Short mmCIF file of C-alpha atoms in Angstrom, two decimals:
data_model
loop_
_atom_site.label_atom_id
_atom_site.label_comp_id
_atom_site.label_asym_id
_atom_site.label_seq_id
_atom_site.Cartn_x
_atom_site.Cartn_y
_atom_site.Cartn_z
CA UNK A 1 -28.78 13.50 -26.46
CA UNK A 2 -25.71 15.24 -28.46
CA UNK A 3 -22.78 13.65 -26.33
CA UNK A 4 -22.61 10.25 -26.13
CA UNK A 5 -19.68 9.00 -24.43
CA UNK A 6 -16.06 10.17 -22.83
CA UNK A 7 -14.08 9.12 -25.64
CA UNK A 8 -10.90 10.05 -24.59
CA UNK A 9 -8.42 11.45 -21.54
CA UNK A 10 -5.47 14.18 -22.27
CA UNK A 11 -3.21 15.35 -19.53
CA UNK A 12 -0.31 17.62 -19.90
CA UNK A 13 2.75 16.06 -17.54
CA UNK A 14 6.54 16.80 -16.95
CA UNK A 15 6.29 13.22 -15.17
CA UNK A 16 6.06 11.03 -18.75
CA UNK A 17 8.23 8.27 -16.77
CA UNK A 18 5.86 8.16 -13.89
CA UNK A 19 2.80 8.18 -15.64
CA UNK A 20 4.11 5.19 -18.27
CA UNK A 21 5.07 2.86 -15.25
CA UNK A 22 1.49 4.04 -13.42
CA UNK A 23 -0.51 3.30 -15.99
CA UNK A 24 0.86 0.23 -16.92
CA UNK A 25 1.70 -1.30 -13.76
CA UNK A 26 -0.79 0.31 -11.60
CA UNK A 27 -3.70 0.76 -13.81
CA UNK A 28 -3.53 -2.37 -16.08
CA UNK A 29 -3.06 -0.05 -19.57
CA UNK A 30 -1.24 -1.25 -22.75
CA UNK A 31 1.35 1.39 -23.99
CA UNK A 32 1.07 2.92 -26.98
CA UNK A 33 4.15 3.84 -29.43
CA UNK A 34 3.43 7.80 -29.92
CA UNK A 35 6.81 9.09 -30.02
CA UNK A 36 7.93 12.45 -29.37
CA UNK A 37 6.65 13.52 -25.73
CA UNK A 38 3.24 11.91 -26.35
CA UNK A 39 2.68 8.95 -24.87
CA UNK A 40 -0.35 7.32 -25.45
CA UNK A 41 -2.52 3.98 -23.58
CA UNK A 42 -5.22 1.90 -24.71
CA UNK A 43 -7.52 0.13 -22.08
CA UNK A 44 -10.09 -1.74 -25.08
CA UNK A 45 -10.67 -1.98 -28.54
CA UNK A 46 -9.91 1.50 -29.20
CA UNK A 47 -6.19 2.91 -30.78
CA UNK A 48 -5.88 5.05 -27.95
CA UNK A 49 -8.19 6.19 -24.66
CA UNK A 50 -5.18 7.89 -22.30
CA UNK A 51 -3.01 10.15 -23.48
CA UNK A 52 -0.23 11.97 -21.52
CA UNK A 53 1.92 14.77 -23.25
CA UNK A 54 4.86 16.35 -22.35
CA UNK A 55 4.23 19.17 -24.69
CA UNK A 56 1.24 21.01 -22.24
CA UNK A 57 1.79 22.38 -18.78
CA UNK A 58 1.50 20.48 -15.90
CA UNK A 59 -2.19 19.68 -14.87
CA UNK A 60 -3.83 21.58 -17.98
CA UNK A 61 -5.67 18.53 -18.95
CA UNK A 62 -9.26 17.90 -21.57
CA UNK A 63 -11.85 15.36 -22.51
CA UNK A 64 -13.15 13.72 -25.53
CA UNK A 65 -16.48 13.89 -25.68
CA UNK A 66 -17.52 11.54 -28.93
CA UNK A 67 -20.64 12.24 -30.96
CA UNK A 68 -22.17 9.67 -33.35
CA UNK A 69 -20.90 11.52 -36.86
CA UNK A 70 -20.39 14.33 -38.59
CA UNK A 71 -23.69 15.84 -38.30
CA UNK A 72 -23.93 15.91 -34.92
CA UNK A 73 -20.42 17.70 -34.63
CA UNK A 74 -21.41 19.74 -36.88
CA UNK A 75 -25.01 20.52 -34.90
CA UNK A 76 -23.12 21.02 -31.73
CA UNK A 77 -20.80 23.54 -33.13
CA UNK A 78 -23.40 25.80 -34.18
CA UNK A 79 -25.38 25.22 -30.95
CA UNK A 80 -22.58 26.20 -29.66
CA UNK A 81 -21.48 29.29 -31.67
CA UNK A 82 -25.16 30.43 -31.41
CA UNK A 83 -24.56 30.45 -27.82
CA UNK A 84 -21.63 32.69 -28.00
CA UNK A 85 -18.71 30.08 -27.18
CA UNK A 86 -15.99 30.06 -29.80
CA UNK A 87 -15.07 26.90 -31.17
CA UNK A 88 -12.46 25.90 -33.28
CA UNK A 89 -12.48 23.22 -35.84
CA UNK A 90 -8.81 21.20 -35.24
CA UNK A 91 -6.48 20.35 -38.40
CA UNK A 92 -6.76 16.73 -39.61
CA UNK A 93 -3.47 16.77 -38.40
CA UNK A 94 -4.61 16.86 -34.94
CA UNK A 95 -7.54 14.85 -35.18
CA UNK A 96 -5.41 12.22 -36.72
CA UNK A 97 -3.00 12.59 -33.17
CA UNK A 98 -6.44 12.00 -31.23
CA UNK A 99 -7.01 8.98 -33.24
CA UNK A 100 -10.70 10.44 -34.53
CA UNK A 101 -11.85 11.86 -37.83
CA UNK A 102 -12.73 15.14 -37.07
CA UNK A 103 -12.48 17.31 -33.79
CA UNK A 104 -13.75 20.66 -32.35
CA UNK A 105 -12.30 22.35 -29.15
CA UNK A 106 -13.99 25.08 -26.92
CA UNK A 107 -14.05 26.21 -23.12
CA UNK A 108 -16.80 25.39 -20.62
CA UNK A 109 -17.44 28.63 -18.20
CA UNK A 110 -14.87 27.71 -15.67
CA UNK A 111 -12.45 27.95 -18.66
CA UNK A 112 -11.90 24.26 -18.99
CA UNK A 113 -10.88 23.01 -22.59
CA UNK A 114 -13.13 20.60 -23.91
CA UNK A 115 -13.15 18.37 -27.41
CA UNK A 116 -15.95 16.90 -28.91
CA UNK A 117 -15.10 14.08 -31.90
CA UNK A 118 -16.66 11.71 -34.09
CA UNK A 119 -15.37 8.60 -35.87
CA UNK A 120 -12.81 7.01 -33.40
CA UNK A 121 -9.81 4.56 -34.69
CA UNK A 122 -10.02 0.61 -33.73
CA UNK A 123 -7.01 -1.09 -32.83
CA UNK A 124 -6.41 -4.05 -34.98
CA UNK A 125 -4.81 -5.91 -32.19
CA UNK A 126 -6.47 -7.22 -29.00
CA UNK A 127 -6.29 -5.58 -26.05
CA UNK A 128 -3.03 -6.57 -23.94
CA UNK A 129 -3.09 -5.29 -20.39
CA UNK A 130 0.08 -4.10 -18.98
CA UNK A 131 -0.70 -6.25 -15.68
CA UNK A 132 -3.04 -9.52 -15.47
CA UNK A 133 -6.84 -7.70 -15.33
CA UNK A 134 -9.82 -8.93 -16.84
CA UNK A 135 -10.46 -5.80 -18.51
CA UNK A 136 -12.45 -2.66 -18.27
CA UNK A 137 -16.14 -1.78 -18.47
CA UNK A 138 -16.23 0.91 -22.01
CA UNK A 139 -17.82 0.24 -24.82
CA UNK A 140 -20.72 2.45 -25.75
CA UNK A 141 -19.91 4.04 -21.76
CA UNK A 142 -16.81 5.48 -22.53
CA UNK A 143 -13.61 5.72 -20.47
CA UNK A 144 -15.63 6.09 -17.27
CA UNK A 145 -16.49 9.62 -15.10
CA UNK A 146 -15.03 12.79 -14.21
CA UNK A 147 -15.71 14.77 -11.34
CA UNK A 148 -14.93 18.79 -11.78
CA UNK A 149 -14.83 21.40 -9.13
CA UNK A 150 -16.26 24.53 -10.81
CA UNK A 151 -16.46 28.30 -9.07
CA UNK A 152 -19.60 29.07 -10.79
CA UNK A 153 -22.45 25.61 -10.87
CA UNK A 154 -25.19 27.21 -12.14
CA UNK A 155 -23.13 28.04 -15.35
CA UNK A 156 -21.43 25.14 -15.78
CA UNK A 157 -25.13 23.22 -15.34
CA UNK A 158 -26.24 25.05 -17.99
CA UNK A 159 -23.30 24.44 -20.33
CA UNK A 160 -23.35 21.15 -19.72
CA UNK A 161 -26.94 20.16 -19.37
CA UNK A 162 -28.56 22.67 -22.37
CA UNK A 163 -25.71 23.31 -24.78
CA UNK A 164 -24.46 19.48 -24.66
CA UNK A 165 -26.55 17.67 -23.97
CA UNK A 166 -25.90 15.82 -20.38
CA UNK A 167 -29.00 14.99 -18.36
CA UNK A 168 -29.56 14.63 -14.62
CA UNK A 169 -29.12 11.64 -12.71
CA UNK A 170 -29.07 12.96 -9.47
CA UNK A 171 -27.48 16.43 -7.53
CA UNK A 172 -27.40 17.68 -3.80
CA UNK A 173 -28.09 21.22 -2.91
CA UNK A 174 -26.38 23.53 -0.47
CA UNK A 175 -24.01 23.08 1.80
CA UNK A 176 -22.53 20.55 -0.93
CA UNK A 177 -23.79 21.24 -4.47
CA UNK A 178 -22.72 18.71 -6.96
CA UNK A 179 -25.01 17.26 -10.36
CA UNK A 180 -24.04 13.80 -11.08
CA UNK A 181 -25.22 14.02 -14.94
CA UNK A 182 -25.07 11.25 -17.58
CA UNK A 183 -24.57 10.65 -21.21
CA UNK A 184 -25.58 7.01 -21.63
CA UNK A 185 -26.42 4.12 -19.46
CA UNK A 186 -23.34 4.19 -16.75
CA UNK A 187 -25.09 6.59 -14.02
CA UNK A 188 -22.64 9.47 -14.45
CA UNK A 189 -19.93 10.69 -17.16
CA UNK A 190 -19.61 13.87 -15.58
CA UNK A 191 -19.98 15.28 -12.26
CA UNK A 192 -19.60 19.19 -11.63
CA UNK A 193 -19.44 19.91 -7.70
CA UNK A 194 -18.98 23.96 -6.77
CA UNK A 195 -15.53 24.82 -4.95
CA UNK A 196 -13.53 28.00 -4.78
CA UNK A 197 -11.57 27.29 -7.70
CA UNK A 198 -11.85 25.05 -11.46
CA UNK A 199 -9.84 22.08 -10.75
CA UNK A 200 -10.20 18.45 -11.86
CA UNK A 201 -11.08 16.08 -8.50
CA UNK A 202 -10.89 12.75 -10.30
CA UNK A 203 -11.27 10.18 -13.30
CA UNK A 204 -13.09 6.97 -12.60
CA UNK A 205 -12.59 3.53 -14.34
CA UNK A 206 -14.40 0.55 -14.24
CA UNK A 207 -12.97 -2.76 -13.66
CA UNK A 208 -15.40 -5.64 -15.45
CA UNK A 209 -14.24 -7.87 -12.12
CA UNK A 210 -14.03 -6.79 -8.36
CA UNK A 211 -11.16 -8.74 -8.19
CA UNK A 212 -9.05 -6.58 -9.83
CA UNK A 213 -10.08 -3.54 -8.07
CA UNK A 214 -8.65 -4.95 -4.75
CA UNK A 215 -5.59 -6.00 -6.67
CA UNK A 216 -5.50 -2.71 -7.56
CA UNK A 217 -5.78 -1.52 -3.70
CA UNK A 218 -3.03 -3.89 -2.78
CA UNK A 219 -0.75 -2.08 -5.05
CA UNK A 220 -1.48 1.53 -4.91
CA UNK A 221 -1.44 0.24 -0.76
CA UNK A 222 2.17 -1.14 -1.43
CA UNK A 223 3.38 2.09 -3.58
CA UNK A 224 1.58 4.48 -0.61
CA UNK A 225 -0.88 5.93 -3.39
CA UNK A 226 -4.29 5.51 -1.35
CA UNK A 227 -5.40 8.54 -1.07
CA UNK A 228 -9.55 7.17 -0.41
CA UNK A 229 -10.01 3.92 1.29
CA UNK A 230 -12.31 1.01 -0.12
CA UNK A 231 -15.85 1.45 0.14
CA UNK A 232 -19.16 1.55 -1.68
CA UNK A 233 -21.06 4.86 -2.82
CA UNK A 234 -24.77 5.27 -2.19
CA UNK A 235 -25.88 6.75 -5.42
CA UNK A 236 -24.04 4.78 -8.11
CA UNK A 237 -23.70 1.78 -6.21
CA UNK A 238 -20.02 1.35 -6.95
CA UNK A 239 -18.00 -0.43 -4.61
CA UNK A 240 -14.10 1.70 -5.25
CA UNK A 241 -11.47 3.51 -4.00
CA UNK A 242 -8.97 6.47 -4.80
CA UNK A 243 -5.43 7.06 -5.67
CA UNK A 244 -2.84 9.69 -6.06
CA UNK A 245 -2.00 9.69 -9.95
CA UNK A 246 1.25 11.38 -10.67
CA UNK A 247 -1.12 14.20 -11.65
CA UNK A 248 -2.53 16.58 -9.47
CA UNK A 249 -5.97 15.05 -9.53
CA UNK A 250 -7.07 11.29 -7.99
CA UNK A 251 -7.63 8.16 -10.53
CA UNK A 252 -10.79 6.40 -8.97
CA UNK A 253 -10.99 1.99 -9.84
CA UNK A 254 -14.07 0.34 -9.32
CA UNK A 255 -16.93 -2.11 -10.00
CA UNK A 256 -20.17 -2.42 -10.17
CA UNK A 257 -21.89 0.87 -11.72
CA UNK A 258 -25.72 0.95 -11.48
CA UNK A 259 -27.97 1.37 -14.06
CA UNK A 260 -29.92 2.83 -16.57
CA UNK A 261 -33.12 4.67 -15.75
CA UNK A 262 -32.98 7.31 -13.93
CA UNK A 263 -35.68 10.15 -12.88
CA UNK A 264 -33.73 13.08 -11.42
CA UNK A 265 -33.58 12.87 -8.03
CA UNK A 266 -32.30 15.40 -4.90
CA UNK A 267 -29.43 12.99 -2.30
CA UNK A 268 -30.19 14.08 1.21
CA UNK A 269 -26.61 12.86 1.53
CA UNK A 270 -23.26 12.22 -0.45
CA UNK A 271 -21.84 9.50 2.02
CA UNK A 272 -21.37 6.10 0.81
CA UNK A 273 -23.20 2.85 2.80
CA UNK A 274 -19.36 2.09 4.06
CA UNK A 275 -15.50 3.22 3.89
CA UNK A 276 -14.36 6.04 1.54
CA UNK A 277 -12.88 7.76 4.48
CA UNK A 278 -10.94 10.69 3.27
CA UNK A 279 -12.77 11.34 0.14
CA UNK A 280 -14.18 14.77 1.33
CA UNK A 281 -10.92 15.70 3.08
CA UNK A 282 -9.29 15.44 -0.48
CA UNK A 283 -11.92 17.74 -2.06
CA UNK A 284 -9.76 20.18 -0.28
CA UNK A 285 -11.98 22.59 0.26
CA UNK A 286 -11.51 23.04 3.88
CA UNK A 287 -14.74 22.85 6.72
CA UNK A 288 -17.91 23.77 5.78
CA UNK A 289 -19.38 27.59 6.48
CA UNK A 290 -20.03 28.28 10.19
CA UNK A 291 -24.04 27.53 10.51
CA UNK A 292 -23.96 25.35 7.58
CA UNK A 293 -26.08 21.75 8.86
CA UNK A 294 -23.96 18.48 9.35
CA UNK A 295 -24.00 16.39 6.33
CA UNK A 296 -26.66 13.16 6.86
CA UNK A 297 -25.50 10.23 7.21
CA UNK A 298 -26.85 7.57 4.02
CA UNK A 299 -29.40 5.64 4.28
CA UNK A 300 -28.42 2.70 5.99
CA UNK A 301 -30.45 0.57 4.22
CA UNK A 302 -28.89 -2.46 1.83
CA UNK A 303 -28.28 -2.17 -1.99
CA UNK A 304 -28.31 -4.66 -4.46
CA UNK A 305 -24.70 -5.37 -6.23
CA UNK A 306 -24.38 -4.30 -9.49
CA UNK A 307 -23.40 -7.41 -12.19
CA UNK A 308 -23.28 -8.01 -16.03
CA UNK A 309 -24.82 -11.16 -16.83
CA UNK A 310 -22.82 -13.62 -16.78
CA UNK A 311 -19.81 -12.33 -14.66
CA UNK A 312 -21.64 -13.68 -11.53
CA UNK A 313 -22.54 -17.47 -10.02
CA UNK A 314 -25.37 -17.97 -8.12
CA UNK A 315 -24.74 -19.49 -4.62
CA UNK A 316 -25.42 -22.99 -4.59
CA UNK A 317 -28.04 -23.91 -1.23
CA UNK A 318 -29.82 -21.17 -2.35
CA UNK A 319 -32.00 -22.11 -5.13
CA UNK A 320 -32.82 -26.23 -4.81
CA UNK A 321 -33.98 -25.95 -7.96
CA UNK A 322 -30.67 -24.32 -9.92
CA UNK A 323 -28.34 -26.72 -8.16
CA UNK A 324 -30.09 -29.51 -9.67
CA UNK A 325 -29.90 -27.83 -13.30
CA UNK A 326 -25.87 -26.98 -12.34
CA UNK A 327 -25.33 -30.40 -11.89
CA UNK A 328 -26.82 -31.94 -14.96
CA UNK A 329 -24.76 -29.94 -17.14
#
């Protein structure tokens, strides 16, 4: 697998105010002094992981997509020149603005810019939230997922599947096609969904608690931002919900990704087991085609809840046998 996380988030804004007191307030990021009109957040251990810049237009907005060195950028590129997609090799100066060693840039078929990088910066400092969270799940998963509405799915599949390397977790055919295709061991990095026009739907990140997600929800409540209510998807498990970023496109907060083997499998549906209302209303797409079949509804069957070891207690009455252990310690 060439790609191996979402390394980093750039999003062209006239709104730098908005989007400084959003992400810190709202989404629990520490500022980072860029200067200029870049202004840059950290959500982990890395120098930098959101970046906003009042340089770009409005909305024109890319990932970084991190490789594990050199060689591998350097494989990519010609897999990707041999393919006939240009790519260009950034200046150290701008790799040193993206906080990486080196960096490539290149379009995906729906015109999209896309980076690819190896050798990211660590902060030397902790981590300092700009509200009280417990953190975010990253690490060797990245920033978390994006979901992109493409004209043409067949040719983004095959851009994103063959030339870089993203594999299948699960997809949905006609009268809603969408791949939900991963890079590592959170169930998707990417998901590519067909539409009318390109345009970004939404960024995901992962809470490490589920506590903070409905802190979260009180807020973006209080500051009218819901734009999806609460509620837990069928496919990756994850228990979320969705807010208007100053942006055109939705920031979704969660917990509890499943994970990581996966055979490729067809949904029969892409409701969630509960809530969500208004998530396909703000695909904005508009009704189905006349004659197209209702959607199914999920299956209404129970799912396990997703937990890292160790951020979970077992409930005491349960286990006879554990309470006894709990209280010799």
């Amino acid at each position: 697998m060439t790609v191996q996380a979402m390394g980093y988030f750039w999003v062209g804004t006239s709104k730098l105010d908005d989007w400084t007191s959003f992400a810190t307030s709202q989404l629990g990021l520490q500022p980072v002094d860029r200067g200029g009109a870049v202004r840059a957040f950290r959500m982990d251990d890395r120098k930098q992981r959101v970046i906003v810049d009042g340089g770009l237009p409005e909305g024109e907005r890319f990932f970084g997509w991190e490789v594990g060195d050199a060689a591998a950028l350097d494989s990519l590129a010609v897999r990707l020149e041999a393919a006939g997609v240009a790519v260009h090799r950034e200046t150290a100066a701008a790799a040193d603005l993206r906080c990486a060693a080196e960096v490539i840039s290149f379009r995906d078929p729906a015109g999209n810019r896309v980076e690819a990088f190896h050798g990211p910066q660590i902060a030397s400092e902790p981590f300092r939230p700009g509200r009280s969270i417990g953190g975010y799940r990253t690490g060797t998963q990245g920033v978390g997922h994006a979901v992109l509405i493409v004209p043409d799915i067949d040719a983004a599949l095959t851009f994103y599947r063959d030339l870089l390397g993203f594999q299948i977790t699960d997809f949905m055919g006609p009268p809603v096609s969408l791949y939900f295709m991963h890079v590592n061991s959170r169930h998707h990095s990417l998901a590519i969904a067909q539409g009318s026009s390109s345009r970004m739907h939404h960024l995901m990140m992962e809470f490490y608690s589920l506590d903070d997600v409905g802190q979260s929800y009180d807020i973006a409540q209080k500051e009218e931002r819901v734009s999806v209510k609460f509620g837990r998807h069928s496919n990756d498990f994850m228990t979320s919900f969705y807010m208007r970023s100053p942006s055109s496109f939705l920031i979704e907060q969660g917990w509890g990704d499943v994970g990581p083997d996966w055979q490729p499998f067809e949904l029969k549906s892409a409701g969630s087991f509960w809530g969500h209302q208004g998530l396909f209303e703000s695909l904005g797409e508009g009704p189905p085609p006349p004659g197209a079949p209702p959607m199914p509804a999920p299956d209404p069957s129970r799912a396990p809840l997703q937990v890292i070891d160790g951020n979970y207690e077992l409930k005491s009455g349960v286990c006879p046998w554990w309470d006894a252990v709990k209280a010799r310690q």
